[in-house]
Short mmCIF file of N, CA and C in Angstrom, two decimals:
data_model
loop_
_atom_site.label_atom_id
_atom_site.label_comp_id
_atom_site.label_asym_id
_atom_site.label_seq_id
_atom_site.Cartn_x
_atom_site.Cartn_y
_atom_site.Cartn_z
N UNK A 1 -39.03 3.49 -38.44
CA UNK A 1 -39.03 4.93 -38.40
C UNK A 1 -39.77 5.46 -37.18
N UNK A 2 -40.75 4.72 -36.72
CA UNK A 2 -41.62 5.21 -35.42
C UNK A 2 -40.58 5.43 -34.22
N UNK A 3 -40.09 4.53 -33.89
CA UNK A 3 -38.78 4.72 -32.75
C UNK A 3 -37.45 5.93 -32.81
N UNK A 4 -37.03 6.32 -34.18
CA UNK A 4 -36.43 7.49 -34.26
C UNK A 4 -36.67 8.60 -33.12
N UNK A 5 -37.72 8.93 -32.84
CA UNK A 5 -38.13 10.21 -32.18
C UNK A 5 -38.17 9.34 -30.63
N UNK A 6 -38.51 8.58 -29.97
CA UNK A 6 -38.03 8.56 -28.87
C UNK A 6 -36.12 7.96 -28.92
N UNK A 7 -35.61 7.49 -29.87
CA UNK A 7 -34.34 7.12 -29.45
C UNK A 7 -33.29 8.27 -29.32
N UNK A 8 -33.85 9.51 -30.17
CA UNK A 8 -33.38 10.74 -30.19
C UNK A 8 -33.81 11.44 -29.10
N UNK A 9 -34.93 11.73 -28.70
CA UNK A 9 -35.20 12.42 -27.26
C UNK A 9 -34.30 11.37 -26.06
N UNK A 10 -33.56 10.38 -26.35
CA UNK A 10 -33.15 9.66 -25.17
C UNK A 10 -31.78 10.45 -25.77
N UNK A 11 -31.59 10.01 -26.49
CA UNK A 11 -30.05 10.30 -26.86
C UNK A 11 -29.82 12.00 -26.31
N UNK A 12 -30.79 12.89 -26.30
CA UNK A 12 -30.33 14.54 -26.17
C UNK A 12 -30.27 14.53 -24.21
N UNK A 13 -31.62 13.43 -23.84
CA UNK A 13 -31.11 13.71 -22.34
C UNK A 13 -30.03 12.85 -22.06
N UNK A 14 -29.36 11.65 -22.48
CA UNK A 14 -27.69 11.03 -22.23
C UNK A 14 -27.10 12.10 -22.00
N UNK A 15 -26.95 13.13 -23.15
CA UNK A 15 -25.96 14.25 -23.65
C UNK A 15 -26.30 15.17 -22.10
N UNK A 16 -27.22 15.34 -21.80
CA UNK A 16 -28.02 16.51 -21.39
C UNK A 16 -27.27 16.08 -19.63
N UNK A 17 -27.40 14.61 -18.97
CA UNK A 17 -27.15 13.92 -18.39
C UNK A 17 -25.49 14.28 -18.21
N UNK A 18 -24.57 13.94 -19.28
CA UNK A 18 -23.30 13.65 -19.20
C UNK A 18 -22.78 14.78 -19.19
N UNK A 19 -23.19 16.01 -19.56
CA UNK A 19 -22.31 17.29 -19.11
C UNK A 19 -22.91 17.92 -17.58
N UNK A 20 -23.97 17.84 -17.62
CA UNK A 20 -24.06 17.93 -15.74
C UNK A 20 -23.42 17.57 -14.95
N UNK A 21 -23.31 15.76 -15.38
CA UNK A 21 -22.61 14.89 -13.92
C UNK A 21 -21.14 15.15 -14.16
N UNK A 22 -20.44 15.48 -15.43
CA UNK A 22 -19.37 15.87 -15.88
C UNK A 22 -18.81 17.25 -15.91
N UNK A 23 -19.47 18.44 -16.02
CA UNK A 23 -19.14 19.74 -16.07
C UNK A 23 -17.87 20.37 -15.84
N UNK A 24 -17.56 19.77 -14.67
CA UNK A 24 -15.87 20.08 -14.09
C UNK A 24 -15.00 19.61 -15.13
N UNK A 25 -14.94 18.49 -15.43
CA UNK A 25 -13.89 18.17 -16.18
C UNK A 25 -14.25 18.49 -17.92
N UNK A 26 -15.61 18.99 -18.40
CA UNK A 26 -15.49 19.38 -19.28
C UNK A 26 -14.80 20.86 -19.76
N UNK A 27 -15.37 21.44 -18.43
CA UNK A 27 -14.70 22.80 -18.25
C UNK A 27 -13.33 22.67 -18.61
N UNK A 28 -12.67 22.11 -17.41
CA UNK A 28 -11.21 22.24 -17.61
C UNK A 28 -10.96 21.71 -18.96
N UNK A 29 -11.24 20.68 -19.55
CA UNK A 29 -10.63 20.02 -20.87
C UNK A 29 -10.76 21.21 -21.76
N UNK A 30 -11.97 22.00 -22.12
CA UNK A 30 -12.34 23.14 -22.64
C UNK A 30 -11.27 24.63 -22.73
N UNK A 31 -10.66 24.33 -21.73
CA UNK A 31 -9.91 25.80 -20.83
C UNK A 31 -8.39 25.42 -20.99
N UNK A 32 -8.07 23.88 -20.82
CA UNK A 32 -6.98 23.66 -20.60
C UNK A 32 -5.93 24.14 -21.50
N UNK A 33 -5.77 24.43 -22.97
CA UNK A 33 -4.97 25.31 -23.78
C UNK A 33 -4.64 26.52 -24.30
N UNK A 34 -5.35 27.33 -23.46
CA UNK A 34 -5.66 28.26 -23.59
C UNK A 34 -6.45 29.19 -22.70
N UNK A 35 -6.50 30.87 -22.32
CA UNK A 35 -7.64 31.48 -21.88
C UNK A 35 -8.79 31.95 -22.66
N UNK A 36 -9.56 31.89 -22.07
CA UNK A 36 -11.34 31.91 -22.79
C UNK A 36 -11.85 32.49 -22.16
N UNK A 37 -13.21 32.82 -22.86
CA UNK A 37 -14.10 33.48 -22.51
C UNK A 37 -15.76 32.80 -21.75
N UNK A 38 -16.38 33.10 -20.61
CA UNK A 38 -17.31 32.15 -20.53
C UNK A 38 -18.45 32.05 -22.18
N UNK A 39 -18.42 33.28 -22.91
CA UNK A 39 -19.45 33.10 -23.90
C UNK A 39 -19.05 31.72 -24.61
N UNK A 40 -17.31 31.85 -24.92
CA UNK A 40 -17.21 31.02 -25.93
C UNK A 40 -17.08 28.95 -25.38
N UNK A 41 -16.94 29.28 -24.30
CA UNK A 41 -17.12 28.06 -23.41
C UNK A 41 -18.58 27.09 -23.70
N UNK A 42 -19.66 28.15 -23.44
CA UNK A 42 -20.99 28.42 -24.10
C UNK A 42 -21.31 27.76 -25.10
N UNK A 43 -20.82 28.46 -26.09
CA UNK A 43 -20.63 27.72 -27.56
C UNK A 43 -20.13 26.48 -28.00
N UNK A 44 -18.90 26.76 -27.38
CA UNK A 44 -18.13 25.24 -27.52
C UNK A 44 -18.54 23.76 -26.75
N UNK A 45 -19.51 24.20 -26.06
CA UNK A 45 -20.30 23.10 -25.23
C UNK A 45 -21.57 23.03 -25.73
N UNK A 46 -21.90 23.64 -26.58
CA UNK A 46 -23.24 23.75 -27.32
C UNK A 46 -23.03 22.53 -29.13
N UNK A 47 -21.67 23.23 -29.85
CA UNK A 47 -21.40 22.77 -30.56
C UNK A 47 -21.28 21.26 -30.40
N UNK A 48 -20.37 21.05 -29.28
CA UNK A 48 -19.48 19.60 -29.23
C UNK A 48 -20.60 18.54 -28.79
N UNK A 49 -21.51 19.10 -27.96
CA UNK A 49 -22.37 18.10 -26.72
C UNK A 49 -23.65 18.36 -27.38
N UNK A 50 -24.15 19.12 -28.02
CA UNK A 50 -25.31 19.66 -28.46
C UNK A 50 -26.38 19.89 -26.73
N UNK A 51 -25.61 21.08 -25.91
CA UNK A 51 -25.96 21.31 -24.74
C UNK A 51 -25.77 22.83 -24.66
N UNK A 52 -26.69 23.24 -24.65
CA UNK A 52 -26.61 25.22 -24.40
C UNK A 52 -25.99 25.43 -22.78
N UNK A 53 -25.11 25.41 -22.04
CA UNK A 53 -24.99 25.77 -20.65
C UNK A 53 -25.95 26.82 -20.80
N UNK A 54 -26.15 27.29 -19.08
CA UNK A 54 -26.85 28.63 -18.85
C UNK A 54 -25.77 29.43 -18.00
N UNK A 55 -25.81 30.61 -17.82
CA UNK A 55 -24.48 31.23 -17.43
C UNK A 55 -25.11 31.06 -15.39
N UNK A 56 -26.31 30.57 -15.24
CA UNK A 56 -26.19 29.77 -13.90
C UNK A 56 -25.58 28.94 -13.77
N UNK A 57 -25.23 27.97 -14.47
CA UNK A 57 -24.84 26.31 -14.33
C UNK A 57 -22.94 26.64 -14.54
N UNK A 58 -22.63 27.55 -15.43
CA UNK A 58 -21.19 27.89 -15.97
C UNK A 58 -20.51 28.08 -14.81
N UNK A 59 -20.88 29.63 -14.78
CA UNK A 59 -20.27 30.46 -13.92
C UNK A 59 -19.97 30.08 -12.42
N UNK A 60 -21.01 29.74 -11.64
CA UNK A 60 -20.87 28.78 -10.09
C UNK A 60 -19.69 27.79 -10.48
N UNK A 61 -19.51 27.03 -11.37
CA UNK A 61 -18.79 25.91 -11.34
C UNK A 61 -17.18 26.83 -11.70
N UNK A 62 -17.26 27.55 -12.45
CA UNK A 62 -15.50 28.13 -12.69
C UNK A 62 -15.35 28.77 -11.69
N UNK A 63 -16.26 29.12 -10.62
CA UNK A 63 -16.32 29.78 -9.54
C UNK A 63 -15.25 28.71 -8.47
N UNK A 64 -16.42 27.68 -8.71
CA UNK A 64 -15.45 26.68 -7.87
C UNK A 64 -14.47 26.00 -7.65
N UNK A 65 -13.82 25.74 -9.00
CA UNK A 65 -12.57 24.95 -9.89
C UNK A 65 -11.71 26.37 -9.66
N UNK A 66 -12.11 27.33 -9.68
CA UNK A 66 -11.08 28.52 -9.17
C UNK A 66 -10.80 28.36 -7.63
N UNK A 67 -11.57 28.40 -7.01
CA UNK A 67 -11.90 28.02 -5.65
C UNK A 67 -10.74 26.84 -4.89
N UNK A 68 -10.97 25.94 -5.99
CA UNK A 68 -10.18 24.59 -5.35
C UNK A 68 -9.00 24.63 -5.59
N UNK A 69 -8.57 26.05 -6.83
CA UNK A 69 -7.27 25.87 -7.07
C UNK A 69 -6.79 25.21 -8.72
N UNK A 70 -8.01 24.64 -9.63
CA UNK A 70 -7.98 23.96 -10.51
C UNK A 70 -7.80 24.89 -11.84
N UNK A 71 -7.89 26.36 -11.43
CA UNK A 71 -7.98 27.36 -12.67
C UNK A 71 -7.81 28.74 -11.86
N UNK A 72 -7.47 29.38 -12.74
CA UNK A 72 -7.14 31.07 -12.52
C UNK A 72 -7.78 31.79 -13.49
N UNK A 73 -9.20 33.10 -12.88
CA UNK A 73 -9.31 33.82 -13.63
C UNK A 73 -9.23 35.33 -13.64
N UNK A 74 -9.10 35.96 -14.02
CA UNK A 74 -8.57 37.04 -14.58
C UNK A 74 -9.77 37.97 -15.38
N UNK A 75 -9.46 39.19 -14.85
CA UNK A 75 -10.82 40.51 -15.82
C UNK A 75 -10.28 40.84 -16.76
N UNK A 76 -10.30 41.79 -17.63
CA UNK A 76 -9.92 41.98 -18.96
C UNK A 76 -11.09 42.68 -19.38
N UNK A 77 -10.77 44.17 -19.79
CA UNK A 77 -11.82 45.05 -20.47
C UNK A 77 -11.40 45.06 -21.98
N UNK A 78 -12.73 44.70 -22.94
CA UNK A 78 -12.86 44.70 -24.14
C UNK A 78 -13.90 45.32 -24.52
N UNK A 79 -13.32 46.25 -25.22
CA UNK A 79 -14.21 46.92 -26.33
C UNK A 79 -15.24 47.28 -25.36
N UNK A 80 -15.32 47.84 -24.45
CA UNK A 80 -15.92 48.16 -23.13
C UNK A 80 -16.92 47.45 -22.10
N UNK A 81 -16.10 46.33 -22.57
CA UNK A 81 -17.30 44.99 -21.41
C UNK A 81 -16.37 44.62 -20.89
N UNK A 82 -16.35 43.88 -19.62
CA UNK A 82 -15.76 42.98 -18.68
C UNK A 82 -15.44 41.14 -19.14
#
């Protein structure tokens, strides 16, 4: 039972690790059926990876995958937000 708590603090930075060095292609896998929202991107990378993005780390990167040509995004006013 003593080892639990460091094999778990290793296990959250793996996670923590693998959507950083990965991000791009989680994005797209995330995006690929559909259009979304960055909140719910958010979520769904929170749920799946147990990883909160920050809308620094998000946003630059769909910035860029737009950039390269890998995605298209689009504004859309709801319920009076962007």
């Amino acid at each position: 039972m003593e080892n639990e708590k460091p094999l778990e603090d290793f296990l959250g930075e793996m996670k923590r690790r693998f959507v950083k060095n990965f991000l791009d292609l989680i994005l797209l896998q995330l995006i690929k059926t559909q259009p979304t929202w960055g909140y719910r991107i958010i979520k769904k990378t929170e749920q799946r990876y147990g990883v909160k993005l920050r809308h620094g780390a998000l946003y630059p990167s769909l910035n860029a995958l737009e950039a390269a040509g890998f995605l298209r995004s689009r504004r859309a006013l709801v319920k009076g937000r962007m």
